[in-house]
Tab-separated table of C-alpha atoms in Angstrom:
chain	number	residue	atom	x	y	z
I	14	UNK	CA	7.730	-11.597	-37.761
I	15	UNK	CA	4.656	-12.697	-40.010
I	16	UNK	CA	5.279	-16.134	-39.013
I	17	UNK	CA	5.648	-15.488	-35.283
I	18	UNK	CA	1.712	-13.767	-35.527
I	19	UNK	CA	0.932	-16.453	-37.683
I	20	UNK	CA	1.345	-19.038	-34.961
I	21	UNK	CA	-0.090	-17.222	-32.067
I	22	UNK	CA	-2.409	-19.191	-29.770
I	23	UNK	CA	-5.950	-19.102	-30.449
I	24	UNK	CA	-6.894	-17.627	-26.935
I	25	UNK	CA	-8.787	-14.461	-26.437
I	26	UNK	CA	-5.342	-12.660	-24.789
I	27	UNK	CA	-3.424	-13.876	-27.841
I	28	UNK	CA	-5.553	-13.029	-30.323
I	29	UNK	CA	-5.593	-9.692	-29.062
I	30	UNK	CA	-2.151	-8.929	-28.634
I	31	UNK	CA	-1.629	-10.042	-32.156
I	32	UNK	CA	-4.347	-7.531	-33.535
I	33	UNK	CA	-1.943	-5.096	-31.585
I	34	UNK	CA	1.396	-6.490	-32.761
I	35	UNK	CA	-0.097	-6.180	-36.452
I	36	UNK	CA	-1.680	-2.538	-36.042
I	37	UNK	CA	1.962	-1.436	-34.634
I	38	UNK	CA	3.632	-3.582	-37.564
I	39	UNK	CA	1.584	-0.604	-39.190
I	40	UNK	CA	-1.264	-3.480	-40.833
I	41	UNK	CA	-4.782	-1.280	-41.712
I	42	UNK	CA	-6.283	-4.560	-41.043
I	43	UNK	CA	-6.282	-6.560	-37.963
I	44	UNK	CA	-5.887	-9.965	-39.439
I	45	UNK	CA	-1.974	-11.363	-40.083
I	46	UNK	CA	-3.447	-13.192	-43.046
I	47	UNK	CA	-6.103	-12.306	-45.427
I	48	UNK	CA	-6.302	-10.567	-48.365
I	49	UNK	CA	-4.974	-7.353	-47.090
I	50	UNK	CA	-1.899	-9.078	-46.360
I	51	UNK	CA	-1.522	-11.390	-49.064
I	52	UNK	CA	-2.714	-9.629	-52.836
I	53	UNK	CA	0.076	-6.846	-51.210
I	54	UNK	CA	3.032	-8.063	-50.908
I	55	UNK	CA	4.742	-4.636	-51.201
I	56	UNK	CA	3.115	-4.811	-47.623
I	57	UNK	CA	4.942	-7.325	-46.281
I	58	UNK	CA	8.507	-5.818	-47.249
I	59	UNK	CA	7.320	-2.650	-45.724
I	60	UNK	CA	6.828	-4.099	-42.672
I	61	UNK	CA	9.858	-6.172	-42.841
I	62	UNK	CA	11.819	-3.010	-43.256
I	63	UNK	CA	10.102	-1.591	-40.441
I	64	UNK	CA	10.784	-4.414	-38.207
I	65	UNK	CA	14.373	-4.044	-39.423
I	66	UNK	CA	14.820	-0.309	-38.974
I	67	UNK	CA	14.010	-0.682	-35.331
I	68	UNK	CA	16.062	-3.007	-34.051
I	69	UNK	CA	16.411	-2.909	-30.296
I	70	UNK	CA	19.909	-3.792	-28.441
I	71	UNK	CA	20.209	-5.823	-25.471
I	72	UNK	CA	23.843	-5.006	-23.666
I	73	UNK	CA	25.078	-8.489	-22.887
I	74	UNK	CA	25.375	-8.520	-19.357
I	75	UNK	CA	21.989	-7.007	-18.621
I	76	UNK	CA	20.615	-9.951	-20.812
I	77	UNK	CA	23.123	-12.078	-18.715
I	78	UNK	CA	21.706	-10.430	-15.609
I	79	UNK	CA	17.644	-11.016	-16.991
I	80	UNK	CA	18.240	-14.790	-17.639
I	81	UNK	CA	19.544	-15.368	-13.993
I	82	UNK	CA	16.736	-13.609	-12.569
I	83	UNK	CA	13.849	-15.026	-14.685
I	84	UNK	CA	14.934	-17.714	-16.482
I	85	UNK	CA	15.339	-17.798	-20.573
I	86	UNK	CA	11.661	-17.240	-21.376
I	87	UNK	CA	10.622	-14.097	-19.261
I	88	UNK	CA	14.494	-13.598	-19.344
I	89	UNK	CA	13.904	-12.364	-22.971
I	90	UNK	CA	10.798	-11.344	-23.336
I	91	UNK	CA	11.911	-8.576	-20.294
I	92	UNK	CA	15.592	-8.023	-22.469
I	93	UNK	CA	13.340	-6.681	-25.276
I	94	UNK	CA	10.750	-4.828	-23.408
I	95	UNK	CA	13.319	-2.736	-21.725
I	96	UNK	CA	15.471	-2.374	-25.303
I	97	UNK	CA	12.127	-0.703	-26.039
I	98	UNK	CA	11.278	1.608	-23.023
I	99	UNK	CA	14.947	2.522	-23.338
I	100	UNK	CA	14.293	4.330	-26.616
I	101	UNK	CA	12.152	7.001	-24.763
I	102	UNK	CA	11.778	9.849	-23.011
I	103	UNK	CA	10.453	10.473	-19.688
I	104	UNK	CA	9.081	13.526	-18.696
I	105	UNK	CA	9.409	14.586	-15.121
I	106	UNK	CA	6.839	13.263	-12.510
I	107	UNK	CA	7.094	9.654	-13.686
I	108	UNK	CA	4.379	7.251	-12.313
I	109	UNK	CA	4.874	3.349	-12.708
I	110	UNK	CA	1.576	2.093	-13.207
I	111	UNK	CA	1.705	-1.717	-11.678
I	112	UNK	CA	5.375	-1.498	-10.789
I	113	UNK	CA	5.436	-4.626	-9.188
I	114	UNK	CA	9.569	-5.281	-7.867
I	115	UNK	CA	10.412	-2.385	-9.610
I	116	UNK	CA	12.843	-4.203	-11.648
I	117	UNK	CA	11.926	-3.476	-15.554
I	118	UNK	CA	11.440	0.460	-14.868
I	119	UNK	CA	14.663	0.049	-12.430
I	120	UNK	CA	16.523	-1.423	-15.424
I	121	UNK	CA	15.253	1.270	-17.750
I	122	UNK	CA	15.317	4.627	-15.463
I	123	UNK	CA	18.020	5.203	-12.211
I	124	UNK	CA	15.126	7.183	-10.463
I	125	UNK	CA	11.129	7.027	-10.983
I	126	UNK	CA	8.989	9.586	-8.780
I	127	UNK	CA	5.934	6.817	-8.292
I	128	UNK	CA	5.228	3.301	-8.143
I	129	UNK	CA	1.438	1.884	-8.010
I	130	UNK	CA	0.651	-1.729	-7.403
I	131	UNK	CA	-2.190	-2.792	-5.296
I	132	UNK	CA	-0.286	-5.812	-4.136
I	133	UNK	CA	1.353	-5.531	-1.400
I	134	UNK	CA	4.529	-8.117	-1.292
I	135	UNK	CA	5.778	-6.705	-4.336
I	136	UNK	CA	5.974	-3.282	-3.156
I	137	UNK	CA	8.164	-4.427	-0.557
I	138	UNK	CA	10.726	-5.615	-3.881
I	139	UNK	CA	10.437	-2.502	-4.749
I	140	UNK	CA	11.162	-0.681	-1.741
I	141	UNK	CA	13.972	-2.416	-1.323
I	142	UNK	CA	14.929	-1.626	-5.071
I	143	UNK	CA	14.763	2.046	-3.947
I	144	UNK	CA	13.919	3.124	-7.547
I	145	UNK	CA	10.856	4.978	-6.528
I	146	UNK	CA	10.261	7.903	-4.095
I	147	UNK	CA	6.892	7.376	-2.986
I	148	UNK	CA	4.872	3.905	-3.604
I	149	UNK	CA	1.437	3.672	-3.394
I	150	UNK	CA	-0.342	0.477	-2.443
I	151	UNK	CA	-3.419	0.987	-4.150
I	152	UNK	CA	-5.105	0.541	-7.576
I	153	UNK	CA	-4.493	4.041	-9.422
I	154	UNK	CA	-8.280	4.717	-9.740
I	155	UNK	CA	-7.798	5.069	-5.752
I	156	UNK	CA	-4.000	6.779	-5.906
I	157	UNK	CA	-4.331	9.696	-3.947
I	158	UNK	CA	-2.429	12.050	-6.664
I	159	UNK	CA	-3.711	14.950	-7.696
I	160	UNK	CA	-5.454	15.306	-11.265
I	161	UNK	CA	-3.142	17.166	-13.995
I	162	UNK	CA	0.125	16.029	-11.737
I	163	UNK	CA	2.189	13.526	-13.899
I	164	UNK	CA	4.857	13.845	-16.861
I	165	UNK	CA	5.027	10.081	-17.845
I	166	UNK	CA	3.122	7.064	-16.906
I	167	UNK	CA	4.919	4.319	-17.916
I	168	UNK	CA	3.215	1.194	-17.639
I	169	UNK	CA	4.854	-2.705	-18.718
I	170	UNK	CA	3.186	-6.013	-18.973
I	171	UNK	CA	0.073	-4.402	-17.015
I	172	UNK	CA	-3.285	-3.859	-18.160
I	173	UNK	CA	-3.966	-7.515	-19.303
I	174	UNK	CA	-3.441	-7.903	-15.195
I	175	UNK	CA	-6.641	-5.504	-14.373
I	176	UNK	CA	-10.122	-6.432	-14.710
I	177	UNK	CA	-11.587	-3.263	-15.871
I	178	UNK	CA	-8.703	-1.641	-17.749
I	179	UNK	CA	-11.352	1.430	-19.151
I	180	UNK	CA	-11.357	2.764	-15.717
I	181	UNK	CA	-7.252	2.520	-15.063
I	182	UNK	CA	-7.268	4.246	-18.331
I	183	UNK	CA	-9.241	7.009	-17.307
I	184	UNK	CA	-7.477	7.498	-13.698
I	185	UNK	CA	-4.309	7.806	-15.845
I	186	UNK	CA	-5.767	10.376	-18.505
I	187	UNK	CA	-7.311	12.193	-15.053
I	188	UNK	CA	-3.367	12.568	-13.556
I	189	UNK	CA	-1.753	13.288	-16.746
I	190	UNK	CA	-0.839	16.895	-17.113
I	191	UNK	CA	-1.659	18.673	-20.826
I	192	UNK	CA	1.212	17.189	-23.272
I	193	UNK	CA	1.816	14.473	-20.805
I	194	UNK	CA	2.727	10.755	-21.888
């Protein structure tokens, strides 16, 4: 794992998602390499054993069924995402913030109560999915949903999608109910 945030791009988007992959990794700092990192290396086991501990599993044929679909690099990278949303719970309303097709949160729950996605043609993927019970074609600052009215908002691969991701943030913190995720 160091190495993989070691070699990330240099690009604004990948800088950024490393800072995040360290702080998860459980890093105080946000640089992979530095003296943080390196005069600890009691550090680097510990996240080691972290990445270790939390392995995620991938049944074989959904990974078979990913790599049809998307080919082997999005093929993967959506075999792990959904090992991860896999390991939690949903509380009842669920909301799928961007749901696009509908096929990651289709993979991960049988039934979400939501979808959002302002563009239109995917919708219609995810209609025909028939994961959701209602989808809303619309960004969710704009969702007609009432404040205080959602369980879970789940959303995957999204917010580096939306131009001002403060104000989807607050639309979401505006519909989740008290204890919500």
């Amino acid at each position: 794992m160091y190495r993989l945030l070691d070699r990330s791009r240099r690009g604004k988007y990948h800088q950024q998602l490393r800072r995040n992959s360290a702080r998860q990794l459980g890093f105080d700092s946000c640089r992979t390499r530095g003296a943080a990192f390196e005069q600890k290396p009691w550090r680097r086991m510990a996240v080691y054993q972290r990445v270790m501990d939390s392995a995620l599993h991938v049944p074989a044929p959904l990974l078979h069924q990913l790599l049809a679909l998307q080919g082997p690099s999005l093929g993967f990278w959506r075999a792990v995402e959904i090992a991860a949303l896999r390991q939690h719970d949903y509380v009842r309303p669920v909301l799928d913030l961007g749901c696009g097709d509908g096929l990651v949160t289709g993979l991960v729950l049988p039934h979400a109560e939501i979808g959002v996605d302002p563009y239109q043609p995917a919708l219609a993927q995810a209609a025909a999915r028939g994961v959701y019970d209602r989808l809303i074609a619309q960004p969710l600052e704009m969702a007609p949903l009432a404040a205080r009215s959602i369980g879970t908002i789940l959303s995957n691969s999204v917010l580096e999608h939306v131009p001002r991701p403060e104000r989807v943030l607050r639309a979401a913190a505006r519909l989740l109910r008290p204890g919500g995720r």
